[in-house]
Short mmCIF file of C-alpha atoms in Angstrom, two decimals:
data_model
loop_
_atom_site.label_atom_id
_atom_site.label_comp_id
_atom_site.label_asym_id
_atom_site.label_seq_id
_atom_site.Cartn_x
_atom_site.Cartn_y
_atom_site.Cartn_z
CA MET A 1 69.78 -46.47 51.53
CA SER A 2 66.52 -47.86 53.50
CA ILE A 3 62.82 -47.53 52.53
CA ASN A 4 62.25 -45.22 55.48
CA GLN A 5 63.93 -42.73 53.82
CA PHE A 6 61.52 -42.52 50.99
CA LEU A 7 58.44 -42.62 53.13
CA PRO A 8 57.88 -39.07 53.20
CA TYR A 9 58.31 -38.59 49.75
CA ALA A 10 56.07 -41.55 48.79
CA PHE A 11 53.46 -40.07 51.19
CA ALA A 12 54.04 -36.53 49.45
CA LEU A 13 53.76 -38.02 45.97
CA PHE A 14 50.44 -39.88 47.08
CA VAL A 15 48.77 -36.59 48.29
CA VAL A 16 49.96 -34.74 45.12
CA ILE A 17 48.15 -37.44 42.82
CA GLY A 18 44.89 -37.33 45.00
CA VAL A 19 44.85 -33.67 44.87
CA LEU A 20 45.51 -33.82 40.99
CA VAL A 21 42.85 -36.36 40.49
CA PHE A 22 40.34 -34.21 42.83
CA PHE A 23 40.99 -31.15 40.65
CA LYS A 24 40.82 -33.05 37.23
CA ARG A 25 37.27 -34.42 38.37
CA TYR A 26 36.43 -30.68 39.65
CA ALA A 27 37.59 -29.32 36.39
CA ASP A 28 35.45 -31.82 34.15
CA VAL A 29 32.17 -31.30 36.30
CA PHE A 30 32.75 -27.60 35.96
CA ILE A 31 33.55 -27.83 32.16
CA GLU A 32 30.47 -30.20 31.59
CA LEU A 33 28.20 -27.41 33.55
CA LYS A 34 29.43 -24.74 31.61
CA LYS A 35 28.66 -26.56 28.32
CA ARG A 36 25.08 -27.16 29.67
CA GLU A 37 24.52 -23.52 30.53
CA LEU A 38 25.91 -22.45 27.21
CA ALA A 39 23.38 -24.98 25.55
CA LEU A 40 20.74 -23.48 27.50
CA LEU A 41 21.33 -20.19 26.82
CA GLU A 42 21.89 -20.40 23.16
CA GLU A 43 18.31 -22.48 23.21
CA LYS A 44 16.92 -19.37 25.17
CA ASN A 45 17.94 -17.20 22.56
CA LYS A 46 17.00 -19.11 19.56
CA PRO A 47 13.43 -18.02 19.63
CA VAL A 48 14.59 -14.43 19.55
CA LYS A 49 16.86 -15.15 16.41
CA ASN A 50 14.06 -16.96 14.80
CA LYS A 51 11.61 -14.06 15.39
CA SER A 52 14.02 -11.44 13.94
CA ALA A 53 14.41 -13.81 10.98
CA TYR A 54 10.57 -14.13 10.31
CA GLN A 55 10.26 -10.36 10.96
CA ARG A 56 13.04 -9.45 8.09
CA LEU A 57 11.48 -12.16 5.67
CA SER A 58 8.07 -10.80 6.35
CA LEU A 59 9.44 -7.54 5.68
CA PHE A 60 10.98 -8.49 2.40
CA LEU A 61 7.71 -10.00 1.08
CA GLU A 62 5.93 -6.79 2.10
CA ARG A 63 8.82 -4.94 -0.01
CA ILE A 64 8.22 -7.19 -3.22
CA LYS A 65 4.53 -6.92 -3.44
CA PRO A 66 3.45 -5.30 -6.80
CA SER A 67 1.21 -2.81 -5.00
CA TYR A 68 4.24 -1.60 -3.09
CA LEU A 69 6.52 -1.66 -5.86
CA VAL A 70 4.69 0.34 -8.34
CA THR A 71 4.63 3.35 -6.13
CA LYS A 72 8.28 3.10 -5.12
CA PHE A 73 9.91 4.87 -8.11
CA ASP A 74 9.45 8.33 -10.06
CA LYS A 75 6.56 8.42 -12.21
CA ASP A 76 8.52 9.82 -15.11
CA LEU A 77 10.86 6.27 -15.98
CA ALA A 78 10.61 4.75 -18.82
CA PRO A 79 9.11 1.38 -18.53
CA HIS A 80 12.34 -0.59 -19.12
CA GLU A 81 14.25 1.76 -16.27
CA PHE A 82 11.34 0.68 -14.11
CA VAL A 83 11.89 -2.87 -14.61
CA PHE A 84 15.70 -2.37 -14.07
CA LEU A 85 15.09 -0.40 -10.96
CA VAL A 86 12.57 -2.89 -9.49
CA GLU A 87 15.02 -6.08 -10.54
CA LYS A 88 17.78 -4.23 -8.53
CA ALA A 89 15.97 -3.41 -5.68
CA ILE A 90 14.67 -7.01 -5.32
CA GLN A 91 17.69 -8.53 -5.76
CA GLN A 92 19.51 -6.21 -3.10
CA GLU A 93 16.59 -7.00 -0.69
CA PHE A 94 17.01 -10.71 -1.24
CA GLU A 95 20.83 -10.48 -0.87
CA TYR A 96 20.56 -8.42 2.50
CA ASN A 97 18.12 -11.15 3.68
CA ILE A 98 19.77 -14.32 2.74
CA ASP A 99 21.32 -15.54 5.51
CA GLN A 100 17.86 -15.90 7.37
CA GLN A 101 17.50 -18.89 5.51
CA GLU A 102 19.12 -20.99 8.10
CA PHE A 103 16.70 -19.85 10.81
CA ILE A 104 13.41 -21.10 8.66
CA PRO A 105 12.23 -24.43 7.55
CA THR A 106 13.77 -25.10 3.87
CA GLN A 107 10.30 -25.60 2.45
CA LEU A 108 9.45 -22.12 3.77
CA TRP A 109 12.52 -20.85 2.29
CA GLY A 110 11.95 -22.12 -1.10
CA GLN A 111 8.48 -20.62 -1.15
CA ILE A 112 10.04 -17.23 -0.48
CA VAL A 113 12.51 -17.77 -3.21
CA GLU A 114 9.74 -18.90 -5.59
CA VAL A 115 7.52 -15.75 -4.71
CA LYS A 116 10.75 -13.73 -5.66
CA ASP A 117 11.31 -15.27 -9.00
CA GLU A 118 7.59 -15.00 -9.90
CA VAL A 119 7.59 -11.12 -9.12
CA LEU A 120 10.59 -11.06 -11.45
CA PHE A 121 8.96 -13.06 -14.01
CA VAL A 122 5.66 -11.44 -14.08
CA LEU A 123 7.58 -7.72 -14.21
CA ARG A 124 9.63 -9.00 -17.42
CA LYS A 125 6.71 -10.42 -19.01
CA SER A 126 4.44 -7.52 -18.68
CA LEU A 127 7.32 -5.40 -19.85
CA GLU A 128 7.52 -7.52 -23.09
CA GLU A 129 3.77 -7.61 -23.78
CA ILE A 130 3.56 -3.85 -23.57
CA ASP A 131 4.10 -1.79 -26.83
CA THR A 132 7.63 0.10 -26.62
CA SER A 133 5.83 3.60 -27.16
CA GLU A 134 3.45 2.84 -23.91
CA ASP A 135 4.23 4.89 -20.63
CA LEU A 136 4.90 3.70 -17.45
CA GLN A 137 1.58 3.68 -16.09
CA VAL A 138 0.40 0.73 -18.77
CA LEU A 139 3.50 -1.33 -17.30
CA LYS A 140 2.22 -1.08 -13.77
CA THR A 141 -1.39 -1.66 -14.50
CA LYS A 142 -0.13 -4.71 -16.44
CA PHE A 143 1.97 -5.98 -13.90
CA LEU A 144 -0.54 -5.33 -11.20
CA LEU A 145 -3.37 -7.31 -13.02
CA SER A 146 -0.55 -10.12 -14.02
CA THR A 147 0.26 -10.91 -10.33
CA MET A 148 -3.75 -10.82 -9.17
CA GLU A 149 -4.13 -13.70 -11.36
CA ASN A 150 -1.32 -15.96 -9.82
CA ASP A 151 -0.42 -14.44 -6.62
CA LYS A 152 1.65 -16.87 -4.66
CA LEU A 153 2.40 -13.85 -2.23
CA THR A 154 -1.06 -14.59 -0.64
CA VAL A 155 0.07 -18.29 0.19
CA VAL A 156 3.40 -17.64 1.51
CA TYR A 157 3.06 -14.60 3.72
CA PRO A 158 0.45 -16.63 5.77
CA ASN A 159 2.46 -19.50 6.01
CA LEU A 160 5.35 -17.19 7.37
CA GLN A 161 3.14 -15.77 9.80
CA ASN A 162 1.82 -18.95 11.10
CA GLU A 163 5.58 -20.58 11.21
CA LEU A 164 6.45 -17.50 13.17
CA ASN A 165 3.52 -18.08 15.51
CA ASN A 166 4.31 -21.82 16.11
CA ASN A 167 7.91 -21.12 16.69
CA ILE A 168 7.14 -18.30 19.43
CA ARG A 169 4.86 -20.67 21.22
CA ASN A 170 7.57 -23.54 21.43
#
């Protein structure tokens, strides 16, 4: 057997290896470009997700405002029933919005949780401070007056709006 017999096969093998190397490089470049494109699309859509998160949390803060809560339920409820329903509504609203925490700063999320806890604490405290024979209107009045003394909501809500505005600009 002579080496001349293998030359066509060697040439074909050389061409095939060259083509494979070319396609490998092409595929690597193509994959890298697609990764960059996906990263740009994610970055482009991020403010939209953030805006939605801020809007949902802003709505959550509106819904746990004491002035909103006192008008939400029937006037004929007993005070303890009102407290139970308000606690349940706040907790459900909070659980619905809990996944939004990944789109906002940790400090702001902590403030929102504090506001929720403060509203629930003041509501329970107001119930404890009224006489059991008092009607619901007395509880609502006590609740509203208690929240006016130390209203964290008036601090957190503007923080949320400022953070949203800063996020939209960037």
